[in-house]
Short mmCIF file of C-alpha atoms in Angstrom, two decimals:
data_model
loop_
_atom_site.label_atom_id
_atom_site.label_comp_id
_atom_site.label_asym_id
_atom_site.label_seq_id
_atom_site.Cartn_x
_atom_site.Cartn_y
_atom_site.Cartn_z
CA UNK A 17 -12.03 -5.53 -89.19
CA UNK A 18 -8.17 -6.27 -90.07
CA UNK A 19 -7.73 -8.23 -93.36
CA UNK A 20 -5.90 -11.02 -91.37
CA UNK A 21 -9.34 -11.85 -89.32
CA UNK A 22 -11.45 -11.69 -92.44
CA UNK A 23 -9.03 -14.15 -93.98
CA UNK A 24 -8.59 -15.89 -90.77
CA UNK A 25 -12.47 -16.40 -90.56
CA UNK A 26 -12.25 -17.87 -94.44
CA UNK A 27 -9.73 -20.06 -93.85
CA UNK A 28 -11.63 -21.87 -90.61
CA UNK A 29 -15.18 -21.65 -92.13
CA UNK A 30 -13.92 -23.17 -95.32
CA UNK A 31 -12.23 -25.67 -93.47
CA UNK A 32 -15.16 -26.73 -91.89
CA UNK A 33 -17.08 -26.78 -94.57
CA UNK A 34 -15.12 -29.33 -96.13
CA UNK A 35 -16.72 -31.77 -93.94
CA UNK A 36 -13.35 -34.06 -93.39
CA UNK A 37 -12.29 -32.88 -90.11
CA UNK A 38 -14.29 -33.58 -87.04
CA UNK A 39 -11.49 -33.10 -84.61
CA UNK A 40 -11.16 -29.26 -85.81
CA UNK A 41 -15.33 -29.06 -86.29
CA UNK A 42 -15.31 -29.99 -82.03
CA UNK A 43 -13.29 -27.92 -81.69
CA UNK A 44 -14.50 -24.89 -82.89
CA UNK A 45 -17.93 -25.03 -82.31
CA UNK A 46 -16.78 -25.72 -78.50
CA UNK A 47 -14.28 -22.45 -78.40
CA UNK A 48 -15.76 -20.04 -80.33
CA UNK A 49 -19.17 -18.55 -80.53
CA UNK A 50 -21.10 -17.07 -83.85
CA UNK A 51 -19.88 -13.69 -81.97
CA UNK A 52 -16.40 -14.19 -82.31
CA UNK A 53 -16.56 -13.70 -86.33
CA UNK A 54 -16.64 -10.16 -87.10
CA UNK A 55 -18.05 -10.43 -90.53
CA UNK A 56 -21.96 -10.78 -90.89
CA UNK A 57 -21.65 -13.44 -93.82
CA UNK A 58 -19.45 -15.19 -91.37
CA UNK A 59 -20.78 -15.18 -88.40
CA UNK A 60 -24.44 -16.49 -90.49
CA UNK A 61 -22.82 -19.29 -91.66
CA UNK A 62 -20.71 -20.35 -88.40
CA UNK A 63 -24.35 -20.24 -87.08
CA UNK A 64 -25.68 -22.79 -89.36
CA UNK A 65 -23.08 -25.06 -88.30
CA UNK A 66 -23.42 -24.82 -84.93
CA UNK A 67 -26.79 -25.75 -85.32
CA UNK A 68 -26.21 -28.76 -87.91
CA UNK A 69 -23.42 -29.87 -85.22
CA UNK A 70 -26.14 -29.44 -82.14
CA UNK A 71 -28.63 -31.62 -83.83
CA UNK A 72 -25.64 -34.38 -85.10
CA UNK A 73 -26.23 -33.93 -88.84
CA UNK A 74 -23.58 -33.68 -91.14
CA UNK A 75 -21.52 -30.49 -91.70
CA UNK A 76 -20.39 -29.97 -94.89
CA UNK A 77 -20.58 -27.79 -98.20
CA UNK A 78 -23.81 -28.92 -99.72
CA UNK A 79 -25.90 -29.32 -95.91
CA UNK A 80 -24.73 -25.73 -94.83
CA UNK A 81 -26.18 -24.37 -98.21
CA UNK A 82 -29.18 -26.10 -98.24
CA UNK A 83 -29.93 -24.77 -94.80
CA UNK A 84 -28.87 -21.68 -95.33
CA UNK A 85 -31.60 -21.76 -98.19
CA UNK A 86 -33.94 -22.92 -96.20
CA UNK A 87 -34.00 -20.19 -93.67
CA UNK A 88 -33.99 -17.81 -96.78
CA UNK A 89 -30.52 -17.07 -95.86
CA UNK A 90 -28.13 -17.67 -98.67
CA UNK A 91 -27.94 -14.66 -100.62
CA UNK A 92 -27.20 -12.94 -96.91
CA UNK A 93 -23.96 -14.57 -97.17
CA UNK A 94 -23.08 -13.96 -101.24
CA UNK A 95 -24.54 -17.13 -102.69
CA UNK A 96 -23.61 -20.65 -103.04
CA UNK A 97 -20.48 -19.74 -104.68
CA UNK A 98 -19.75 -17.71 -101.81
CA UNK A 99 -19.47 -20.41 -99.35
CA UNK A 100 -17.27 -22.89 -102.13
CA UNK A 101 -14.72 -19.59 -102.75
CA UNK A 102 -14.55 -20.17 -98.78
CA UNK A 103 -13.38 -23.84 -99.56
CA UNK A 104 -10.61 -23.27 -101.95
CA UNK A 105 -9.12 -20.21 -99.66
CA UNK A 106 -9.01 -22.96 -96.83
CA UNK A 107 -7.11 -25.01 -99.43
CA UNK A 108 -4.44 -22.60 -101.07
CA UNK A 109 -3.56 -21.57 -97.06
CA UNK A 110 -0.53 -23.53 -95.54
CA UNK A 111 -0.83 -27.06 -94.03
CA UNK A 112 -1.63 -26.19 -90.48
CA UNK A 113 -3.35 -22.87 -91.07
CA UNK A 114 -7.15 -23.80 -90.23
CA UNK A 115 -5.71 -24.94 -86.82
CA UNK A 116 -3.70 -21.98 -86.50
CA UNK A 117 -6.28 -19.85 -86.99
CA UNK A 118 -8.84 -21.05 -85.36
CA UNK A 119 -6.30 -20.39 -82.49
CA UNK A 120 -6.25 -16.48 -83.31
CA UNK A 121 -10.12 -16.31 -83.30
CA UNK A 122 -10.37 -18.43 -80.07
CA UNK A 123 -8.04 -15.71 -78.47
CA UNK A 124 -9.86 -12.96 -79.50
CA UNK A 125 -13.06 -14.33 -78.63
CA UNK A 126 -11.45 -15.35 -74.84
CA UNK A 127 -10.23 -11.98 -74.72
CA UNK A 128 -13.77 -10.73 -75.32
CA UNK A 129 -15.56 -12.67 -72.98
CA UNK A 130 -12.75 -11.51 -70.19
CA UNK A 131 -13.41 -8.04 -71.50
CA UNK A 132 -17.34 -8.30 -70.43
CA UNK A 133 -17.10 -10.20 -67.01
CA UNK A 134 -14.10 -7.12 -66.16
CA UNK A 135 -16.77 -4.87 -67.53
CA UNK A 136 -19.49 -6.41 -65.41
CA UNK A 137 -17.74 -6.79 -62.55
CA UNK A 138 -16.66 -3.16 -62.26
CA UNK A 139 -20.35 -1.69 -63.12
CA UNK A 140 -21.08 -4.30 -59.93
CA UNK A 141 -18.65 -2.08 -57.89
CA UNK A 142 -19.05 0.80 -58.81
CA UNK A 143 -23.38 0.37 -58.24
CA UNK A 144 -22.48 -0.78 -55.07
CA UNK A 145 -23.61 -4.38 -55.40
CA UNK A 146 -20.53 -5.80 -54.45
CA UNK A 147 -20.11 -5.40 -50.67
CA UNK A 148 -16.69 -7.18 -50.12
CA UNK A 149 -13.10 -7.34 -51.17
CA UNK A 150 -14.12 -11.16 -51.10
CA UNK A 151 -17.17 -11.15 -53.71
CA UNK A 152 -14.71 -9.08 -55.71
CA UNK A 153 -11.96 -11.73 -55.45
CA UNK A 154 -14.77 -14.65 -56.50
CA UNK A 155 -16.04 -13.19 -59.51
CA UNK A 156 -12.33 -12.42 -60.46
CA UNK A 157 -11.08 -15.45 -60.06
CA UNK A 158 -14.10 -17.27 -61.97
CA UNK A 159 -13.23 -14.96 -64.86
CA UNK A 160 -9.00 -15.91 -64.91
CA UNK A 161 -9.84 -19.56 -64.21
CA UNK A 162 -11.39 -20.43 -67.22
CA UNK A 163 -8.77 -21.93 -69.44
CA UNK A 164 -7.75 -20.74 -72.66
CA UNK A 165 -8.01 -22.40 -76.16
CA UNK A 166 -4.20 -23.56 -76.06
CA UNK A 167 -4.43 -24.78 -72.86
CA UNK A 168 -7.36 -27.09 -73.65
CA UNK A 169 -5.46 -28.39 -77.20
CA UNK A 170 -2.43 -28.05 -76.26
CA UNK A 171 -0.98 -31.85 -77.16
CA UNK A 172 -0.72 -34.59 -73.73
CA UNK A 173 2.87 -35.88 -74.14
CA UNK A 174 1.33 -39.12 -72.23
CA UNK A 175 -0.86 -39.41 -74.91
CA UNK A 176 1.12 -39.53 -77.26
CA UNK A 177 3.73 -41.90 -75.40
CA UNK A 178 0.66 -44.22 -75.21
CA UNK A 179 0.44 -44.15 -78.98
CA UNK A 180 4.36 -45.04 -79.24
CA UNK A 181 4.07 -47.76 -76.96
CA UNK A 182 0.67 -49.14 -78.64
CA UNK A 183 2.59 -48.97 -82.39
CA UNK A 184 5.48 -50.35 -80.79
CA UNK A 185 3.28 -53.35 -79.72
CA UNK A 186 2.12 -53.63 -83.04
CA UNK A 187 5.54 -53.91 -84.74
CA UNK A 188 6.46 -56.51 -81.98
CA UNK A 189 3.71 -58.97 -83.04
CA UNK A 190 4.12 -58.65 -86.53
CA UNK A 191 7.90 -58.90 -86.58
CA UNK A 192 11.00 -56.74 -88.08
CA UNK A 193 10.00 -57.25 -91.77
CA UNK A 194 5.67 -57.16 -90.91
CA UNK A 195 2.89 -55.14 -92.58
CA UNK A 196 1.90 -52.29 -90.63
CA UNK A 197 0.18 -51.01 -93.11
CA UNK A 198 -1.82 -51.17 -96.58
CA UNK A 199 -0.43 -53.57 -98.61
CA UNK A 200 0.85 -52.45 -102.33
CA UNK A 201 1.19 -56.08 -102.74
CA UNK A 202 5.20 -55.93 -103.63
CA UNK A 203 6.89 -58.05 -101.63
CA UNK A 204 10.21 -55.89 -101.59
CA UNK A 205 7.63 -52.38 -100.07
CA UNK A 206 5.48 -54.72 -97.86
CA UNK A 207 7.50 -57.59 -96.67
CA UNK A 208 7.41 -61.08 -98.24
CA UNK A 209 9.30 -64.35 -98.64
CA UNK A 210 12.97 -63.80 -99.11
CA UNK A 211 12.49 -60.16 -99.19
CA UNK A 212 13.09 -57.02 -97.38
CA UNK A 213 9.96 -54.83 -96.18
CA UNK A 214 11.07 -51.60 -97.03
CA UNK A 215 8.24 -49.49 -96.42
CA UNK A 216 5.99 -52.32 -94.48
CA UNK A 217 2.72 -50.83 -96.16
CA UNK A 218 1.10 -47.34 -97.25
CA UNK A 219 0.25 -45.38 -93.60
CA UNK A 220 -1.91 -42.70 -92.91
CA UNK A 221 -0.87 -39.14 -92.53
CA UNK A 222 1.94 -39.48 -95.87
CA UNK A 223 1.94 -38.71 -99.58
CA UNK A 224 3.80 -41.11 -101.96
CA UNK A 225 4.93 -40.14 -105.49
CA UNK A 226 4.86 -42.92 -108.11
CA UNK A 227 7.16 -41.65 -110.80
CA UNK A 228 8.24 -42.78 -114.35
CA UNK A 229 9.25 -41.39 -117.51
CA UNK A 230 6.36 -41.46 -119.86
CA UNK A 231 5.00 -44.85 -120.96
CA UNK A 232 6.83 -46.86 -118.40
CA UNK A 233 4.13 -48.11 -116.38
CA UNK A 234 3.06 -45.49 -113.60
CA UNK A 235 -1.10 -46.74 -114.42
CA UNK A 236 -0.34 -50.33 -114.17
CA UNK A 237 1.77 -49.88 -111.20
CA UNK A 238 -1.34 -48.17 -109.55
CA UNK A 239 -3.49 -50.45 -110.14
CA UNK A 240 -1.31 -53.31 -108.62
CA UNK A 241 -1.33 -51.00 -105.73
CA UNK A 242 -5.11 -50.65 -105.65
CA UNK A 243 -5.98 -54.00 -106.07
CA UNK A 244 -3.70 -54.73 -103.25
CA UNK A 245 -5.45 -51.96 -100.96
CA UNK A 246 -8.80 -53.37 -101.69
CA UNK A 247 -7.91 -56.87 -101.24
CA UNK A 248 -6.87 -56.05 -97.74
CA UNK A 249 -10.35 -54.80 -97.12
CA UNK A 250 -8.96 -51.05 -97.51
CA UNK A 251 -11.34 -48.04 -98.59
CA UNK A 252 -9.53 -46.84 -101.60
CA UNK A 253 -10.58 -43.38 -103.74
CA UNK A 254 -8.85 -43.24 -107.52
CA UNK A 255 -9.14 -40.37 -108.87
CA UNK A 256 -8.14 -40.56 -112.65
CA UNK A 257 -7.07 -37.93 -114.39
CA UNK A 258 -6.02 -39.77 -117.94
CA UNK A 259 -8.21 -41.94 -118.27
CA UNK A 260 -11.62 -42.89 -117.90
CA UNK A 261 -13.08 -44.80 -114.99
CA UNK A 262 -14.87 -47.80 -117.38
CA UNK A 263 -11.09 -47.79 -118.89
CA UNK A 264 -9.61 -48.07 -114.97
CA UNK A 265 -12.30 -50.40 -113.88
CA UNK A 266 -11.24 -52.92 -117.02
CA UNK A 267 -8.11 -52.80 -115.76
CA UNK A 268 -8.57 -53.71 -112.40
CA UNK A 269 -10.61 -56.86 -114.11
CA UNK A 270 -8.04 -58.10 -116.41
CA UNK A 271 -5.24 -57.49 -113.91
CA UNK A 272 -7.31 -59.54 -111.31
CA UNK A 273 -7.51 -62.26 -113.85
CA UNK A 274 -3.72 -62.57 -113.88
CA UNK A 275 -3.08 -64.26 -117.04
CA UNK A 276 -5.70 -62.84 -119.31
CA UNK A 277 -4.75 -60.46 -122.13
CA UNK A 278 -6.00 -57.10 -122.08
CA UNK A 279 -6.98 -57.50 -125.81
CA UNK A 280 -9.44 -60.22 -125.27
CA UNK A 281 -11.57 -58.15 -123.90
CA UNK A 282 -11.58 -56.31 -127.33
CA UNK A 283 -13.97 -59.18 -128.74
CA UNK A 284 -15.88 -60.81 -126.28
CA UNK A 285 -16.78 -63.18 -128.31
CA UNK A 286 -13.49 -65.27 -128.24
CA UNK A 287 -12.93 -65.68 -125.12
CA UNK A 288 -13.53 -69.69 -123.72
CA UNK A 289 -15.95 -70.80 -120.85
CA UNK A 290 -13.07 -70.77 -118.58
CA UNK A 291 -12.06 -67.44 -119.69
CA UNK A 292 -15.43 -66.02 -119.19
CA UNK A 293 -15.44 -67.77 -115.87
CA UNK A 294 -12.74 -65.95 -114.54
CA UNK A 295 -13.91 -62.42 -115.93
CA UNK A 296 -17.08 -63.31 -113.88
CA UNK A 297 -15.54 -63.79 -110.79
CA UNK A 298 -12.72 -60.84 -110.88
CA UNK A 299 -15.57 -58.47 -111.48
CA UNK A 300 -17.33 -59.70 -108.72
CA UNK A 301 -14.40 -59.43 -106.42
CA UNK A 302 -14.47 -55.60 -107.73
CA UNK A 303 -17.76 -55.00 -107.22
CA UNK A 304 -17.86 -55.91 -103.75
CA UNK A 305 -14.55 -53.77 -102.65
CA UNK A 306 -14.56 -50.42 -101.09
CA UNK A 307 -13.61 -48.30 -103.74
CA UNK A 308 -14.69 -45.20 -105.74
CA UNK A 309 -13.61 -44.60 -108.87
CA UNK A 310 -13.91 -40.79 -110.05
CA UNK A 311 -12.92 -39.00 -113.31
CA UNK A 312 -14.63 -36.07 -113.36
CA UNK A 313 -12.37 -33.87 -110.37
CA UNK A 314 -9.77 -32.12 -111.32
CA UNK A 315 -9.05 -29.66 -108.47
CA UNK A 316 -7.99 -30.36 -104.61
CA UNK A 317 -11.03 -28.57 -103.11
CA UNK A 318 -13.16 -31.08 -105.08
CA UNK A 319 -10.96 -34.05 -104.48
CA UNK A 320 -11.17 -33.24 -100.44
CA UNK A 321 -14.96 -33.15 -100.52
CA UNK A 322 -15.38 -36.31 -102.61
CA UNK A 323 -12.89 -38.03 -100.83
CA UNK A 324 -14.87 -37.02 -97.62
CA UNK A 325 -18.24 -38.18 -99.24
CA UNK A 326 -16.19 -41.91 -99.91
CA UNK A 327 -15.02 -42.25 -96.51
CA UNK A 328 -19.22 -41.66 -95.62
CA UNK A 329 -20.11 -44.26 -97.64
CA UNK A 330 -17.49 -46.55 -96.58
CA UNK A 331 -18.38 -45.99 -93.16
CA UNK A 332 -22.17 -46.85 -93.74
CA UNK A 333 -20.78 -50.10 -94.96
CA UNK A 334 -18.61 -50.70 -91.64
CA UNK A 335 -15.41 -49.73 -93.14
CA UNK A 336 -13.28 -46.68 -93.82
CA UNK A 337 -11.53 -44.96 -96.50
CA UNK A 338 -7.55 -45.60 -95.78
CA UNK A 339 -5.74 -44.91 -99.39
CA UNK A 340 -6.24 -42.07 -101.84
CA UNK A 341 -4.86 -42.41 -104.97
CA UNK A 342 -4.38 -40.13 -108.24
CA UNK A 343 -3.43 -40.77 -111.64
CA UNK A 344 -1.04 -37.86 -112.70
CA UNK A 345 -0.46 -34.30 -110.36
CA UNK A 346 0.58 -32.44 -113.11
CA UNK A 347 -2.65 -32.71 -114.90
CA UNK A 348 -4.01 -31.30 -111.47
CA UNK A 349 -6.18 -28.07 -112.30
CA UNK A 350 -5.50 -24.66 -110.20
CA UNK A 351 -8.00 -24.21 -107.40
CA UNK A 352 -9.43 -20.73 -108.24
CA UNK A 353 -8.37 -17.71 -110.12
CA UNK A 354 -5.67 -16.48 -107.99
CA UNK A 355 -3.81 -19.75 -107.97
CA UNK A 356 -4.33 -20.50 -111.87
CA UNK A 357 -2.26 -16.82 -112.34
CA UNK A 358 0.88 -18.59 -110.78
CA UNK A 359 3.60 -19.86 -112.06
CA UNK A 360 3.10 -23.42 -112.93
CA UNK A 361 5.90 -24.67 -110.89
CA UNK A 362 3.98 -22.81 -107.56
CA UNK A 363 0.86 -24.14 -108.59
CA UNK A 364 2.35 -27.96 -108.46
CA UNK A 365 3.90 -27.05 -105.34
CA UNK A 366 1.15 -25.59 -103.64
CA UNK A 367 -1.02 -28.92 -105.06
CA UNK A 368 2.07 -30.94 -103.51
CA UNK A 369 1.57 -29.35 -99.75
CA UNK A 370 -2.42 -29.63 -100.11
CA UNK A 371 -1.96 -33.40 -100.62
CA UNK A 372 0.40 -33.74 -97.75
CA UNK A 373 -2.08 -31.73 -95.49
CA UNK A 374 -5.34 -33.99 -96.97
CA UNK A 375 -3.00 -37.18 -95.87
CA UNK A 376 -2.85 -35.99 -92.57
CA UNK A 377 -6.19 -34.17 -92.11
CA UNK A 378 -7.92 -36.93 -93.50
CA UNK A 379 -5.40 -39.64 -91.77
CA UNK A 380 -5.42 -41.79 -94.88
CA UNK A 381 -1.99 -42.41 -97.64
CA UNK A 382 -2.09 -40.08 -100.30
CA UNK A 383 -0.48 -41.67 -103.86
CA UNK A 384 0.17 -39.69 -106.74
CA UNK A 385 1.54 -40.64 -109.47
CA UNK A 386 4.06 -38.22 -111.70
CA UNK A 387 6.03 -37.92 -114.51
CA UNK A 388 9.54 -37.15 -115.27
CA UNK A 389 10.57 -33.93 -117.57
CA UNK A 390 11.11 -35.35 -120.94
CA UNK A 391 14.74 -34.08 -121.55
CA UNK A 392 15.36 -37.09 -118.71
CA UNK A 393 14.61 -39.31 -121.56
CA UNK A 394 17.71 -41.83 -121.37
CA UNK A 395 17.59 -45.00 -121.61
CA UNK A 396 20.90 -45.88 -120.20
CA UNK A 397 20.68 -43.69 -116.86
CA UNK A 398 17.92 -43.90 -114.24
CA UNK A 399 15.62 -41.00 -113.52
CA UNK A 400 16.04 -38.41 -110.32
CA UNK A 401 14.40 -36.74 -108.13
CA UNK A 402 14.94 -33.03 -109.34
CA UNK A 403 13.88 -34.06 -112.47
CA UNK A 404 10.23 -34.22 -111.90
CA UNK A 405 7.95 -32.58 -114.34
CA UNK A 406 7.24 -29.23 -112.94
CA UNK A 407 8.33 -28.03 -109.70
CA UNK A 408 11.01 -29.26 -106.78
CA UNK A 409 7.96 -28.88 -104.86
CA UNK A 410 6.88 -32.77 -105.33
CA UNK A 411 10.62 -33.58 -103.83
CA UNK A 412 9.62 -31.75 -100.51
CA UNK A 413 6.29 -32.04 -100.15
CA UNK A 414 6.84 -36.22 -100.36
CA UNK A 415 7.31 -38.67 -97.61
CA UNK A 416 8.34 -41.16 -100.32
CA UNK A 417 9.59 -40.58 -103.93
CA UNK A 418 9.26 -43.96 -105.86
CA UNK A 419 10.50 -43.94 -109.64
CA UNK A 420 9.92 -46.66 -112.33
CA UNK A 421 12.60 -47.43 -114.51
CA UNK A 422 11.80 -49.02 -117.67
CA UNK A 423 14.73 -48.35 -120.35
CA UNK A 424 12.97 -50.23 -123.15
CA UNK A 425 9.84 -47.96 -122.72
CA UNK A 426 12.39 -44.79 -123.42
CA UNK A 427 14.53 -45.96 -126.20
CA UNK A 428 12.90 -49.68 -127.60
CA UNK A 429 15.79 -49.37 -130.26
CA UNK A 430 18.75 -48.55 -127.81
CA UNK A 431 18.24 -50.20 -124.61
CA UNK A 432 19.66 -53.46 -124.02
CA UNK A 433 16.83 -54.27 -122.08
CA UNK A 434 13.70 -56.70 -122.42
CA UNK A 435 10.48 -55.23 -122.30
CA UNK A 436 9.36 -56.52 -119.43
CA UNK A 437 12.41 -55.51 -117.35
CA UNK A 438 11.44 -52.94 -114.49
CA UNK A 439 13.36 -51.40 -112.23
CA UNK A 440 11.78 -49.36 -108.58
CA UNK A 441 13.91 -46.87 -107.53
CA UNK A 442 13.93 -45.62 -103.51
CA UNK A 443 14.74 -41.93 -104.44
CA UNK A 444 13.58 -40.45 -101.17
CA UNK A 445 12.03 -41.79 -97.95
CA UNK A 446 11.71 -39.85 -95.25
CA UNK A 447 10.77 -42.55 -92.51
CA UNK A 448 13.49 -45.07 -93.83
CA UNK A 449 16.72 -45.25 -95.54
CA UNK A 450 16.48 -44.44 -99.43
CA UNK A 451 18.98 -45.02 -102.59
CA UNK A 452 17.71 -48.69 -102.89
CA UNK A 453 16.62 -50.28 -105.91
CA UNK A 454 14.55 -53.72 -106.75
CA UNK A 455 13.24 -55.07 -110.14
CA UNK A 456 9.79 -55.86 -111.11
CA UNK A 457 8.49 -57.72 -113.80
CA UNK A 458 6.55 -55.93 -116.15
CA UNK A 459 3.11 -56.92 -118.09
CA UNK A 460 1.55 -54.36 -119.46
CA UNK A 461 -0.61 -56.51 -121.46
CA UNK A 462 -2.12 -58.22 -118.55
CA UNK A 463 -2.35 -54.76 -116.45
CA UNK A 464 0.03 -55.62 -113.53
CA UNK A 465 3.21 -56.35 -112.89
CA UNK A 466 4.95 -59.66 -110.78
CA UNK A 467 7.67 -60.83 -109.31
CA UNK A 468 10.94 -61.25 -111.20
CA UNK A 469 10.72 -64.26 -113.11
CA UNK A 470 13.86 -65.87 -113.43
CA UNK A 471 15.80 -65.44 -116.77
CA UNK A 472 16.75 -67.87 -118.86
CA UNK A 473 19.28 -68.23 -121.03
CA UNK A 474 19.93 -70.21 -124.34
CA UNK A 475 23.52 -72.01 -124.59
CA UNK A 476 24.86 -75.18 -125.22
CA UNK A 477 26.74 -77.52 -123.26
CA UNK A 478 30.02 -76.03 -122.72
#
């Protein structure tokens, strides 16, 4: 067995056993065969799915182990651990690789199957048991006939003219500055009153980077965005990475309050009827959205799976999961071994690319938030895009590059600058024009931000 068919079999096994991809899980179980995987380990555990997939259960990491262990088959195929290494090869492989390589073994396993009829038919011929050029010609032509793997995937350009024409409908009813998509609820991304949409909303299959110099607002920024999300009736996973999920969930209450300080909350005790009344009914509002709040995961292959366990739940509750969203990439741990020997800068990158493919696997927005190297630190100059913390990665991976300016959080002596004073920045947008700017209002101390308020100034009469 080549190494590029062993690693070719990890790659599409762990893939599968992600449990996020039912297009590819069709898919495979309908082209190849346990047969076509030349390892034993393999082939056991392509087995198992099959069978889960047969019987409609769910296919995924923890079902394939548990019944693998109950047919007393998991130490056959290395262990539990075994199968999860399988997971995080799928992961550090390129963006289209499962696909691709579910391709090669599809080919090889065609190839086989010609192989045998040819085989068969010949031993028929030569035993005699073929009497006619004809009955030669049959079983010939049944063998050639059957259509390959590409020929059965390969995209329907009317298909996907269909789609154009549907989103094209879409647009028309909403109108050249609608939503059509999750709402971050700025008016200047989405589309509001006296405003430009520039974005029109967070759509599947694309990976956003929030940045900001540190201490300029990327949390609070998030959470405007996920309240938005889950306003809309969105399935939203946040995974934090900074802070703790009681810390994010008091956030989302307070900011939902609008006009309550975050330090109220510190003492209880002092906050009025009406105060309390309001408290009541944001965290109501958050306990009934579709949202899962995790910090515990560190690590893509873990973020994939949960994220594929949220969009379950969602989906037993009639909705779906539509927005991912993570606190800080650069606090995002290495996979496995291999990976963690990297440089840093590779590591990011390769983190970067497994976000953009989980956007468009999973067919949901992908938002990370990032920060900007520290030597950017100037309070008089806006950030760029090559300066983000760790690798130019981030700038190519991205399908929009989004950077908060907030001078006074940088230099609170030097900048001219109120504190509240917020600046987006369009660094890079790959669907739209980019180099725009807008400002925000910022308030921290309520956990969101607004619209600009207008300034005022003090002066006399003339």
């Amino acid at each position: 067995m080549s190494e590029s068919i062993f690693v070719a079999e990890q790659v599409l096994l762990g893939r599968l056993l992600e449990g996020d991809d039912e297009t590819l899980l069709s898919q495979a179980t309908s082209a190849l065969s346990p047969a076509a995987f030349t390892d034993e380990a393999h082939r056991t555990v392509f087995q198992v799915i099959c069978a889960l997939f047969s019987d409609a259960r769910p296919v995924d990491l923890p079902t394939v182990a548990a019944a693998l262990t109950e047919h007393d088959l998991i130490t056959q195929v290395g262990g539990a651990s075994k199968l999860a290494a399988m997971t995080n090869v799928s992961l550090s492989a390129s963006a289209r690789a499962p696909q691709q390589h579910l391709e090669t073994l599809a080919n090889r396993e065609h190839m086989r199957r010609l192989t045998t009829q040819l085989e068969q038919t010949l031993d028929l011929l030569r035993d005699g048991r073929l009497a006619s050029v004809d009955e030669v010609q049959a079983r010939l032509a049944d063998a050639f006939d059957t259509p390959s793997f590409q020929s059965t995937t390969t995209p329907d350009i009317g298909e996907q003219v269909q789609e154009l024409r549907d989103a094209l409908q879409v647009r028309l009813e909403k109108g050249s500055d609608g939503l059509d998509g999750v709402p971050t609820g700025w008016n200047d991304l989405d589309g509001g009153q006296d405003s430009m949409a520039l974005v029109k909303g967070l759509k599947p299959g694309r990976l956003t980077i929030l940045a900001a110099r540190p201490g300029s607002g990327k949390t609070t920024a998030i959470v405007d965005w996920v309240r938005a999300a889950c306003s809309s009736g969105a399935g939203v996973i946040f995974f934090t990475l900074e802070q703790t999920a009681a810390e994010i969930t008091e956030l989302l209450v307070v900011g939902q309050c609008a006009n309550l300080h975050r330090e109220k909350l510190k003492d209880p005790s002092q906050l009025s009827e009406l105060s309390w009344d309001k408290v009541s009914e944001a965290m109501a509002e958050v306990a009934s959205w579709n949202l899962v709040i995790d910090d515990t995961t560190r690590t893509l292959p873990r973020m994939r799976r949960v994220a594929a366990a949220a969009r379950k739940k969602f989906q037993a509750n009639g909705g779906d999961l539509h927005v991912m969203f993570e606190d800080f990439i650069q606090l995002t741990e290495a996979a496995d071994p291999q990976q963690a020997s990297q440089p840093r800068a590779q590591q990011i990158s390769d983190i970067a690319n497994g976000f953009k493919a989980l956007s468009k696997d999973m067919n949901i927005h992908v938002v990370a938030a990032a920060q900007f190297n520290r030597n950017s630190a100037e309070a008089d100059r806006p950030p760029k895009a090559s300066e983000l913390k760790g690798s130019g990665g981030l700038e190519e991976a991205a399908d929009l590059i989004l950077a908060l300016h907030r001078p006074h959080a940088v230099d609170p002596h030097g900048a001219t600058e109120t504190p509240d004073e917020l600046t987006v920045l369009g660094l890079k947008n790959r669907h739209g024009r980019a180099g725009w700017a807008f400002p925000r209002t910022f308030l921290g101390e309520f956990a969101r931000t607004s619209e600009p308020r207008p300034r005022q100034f003090a002066g006399g009469n003339g």
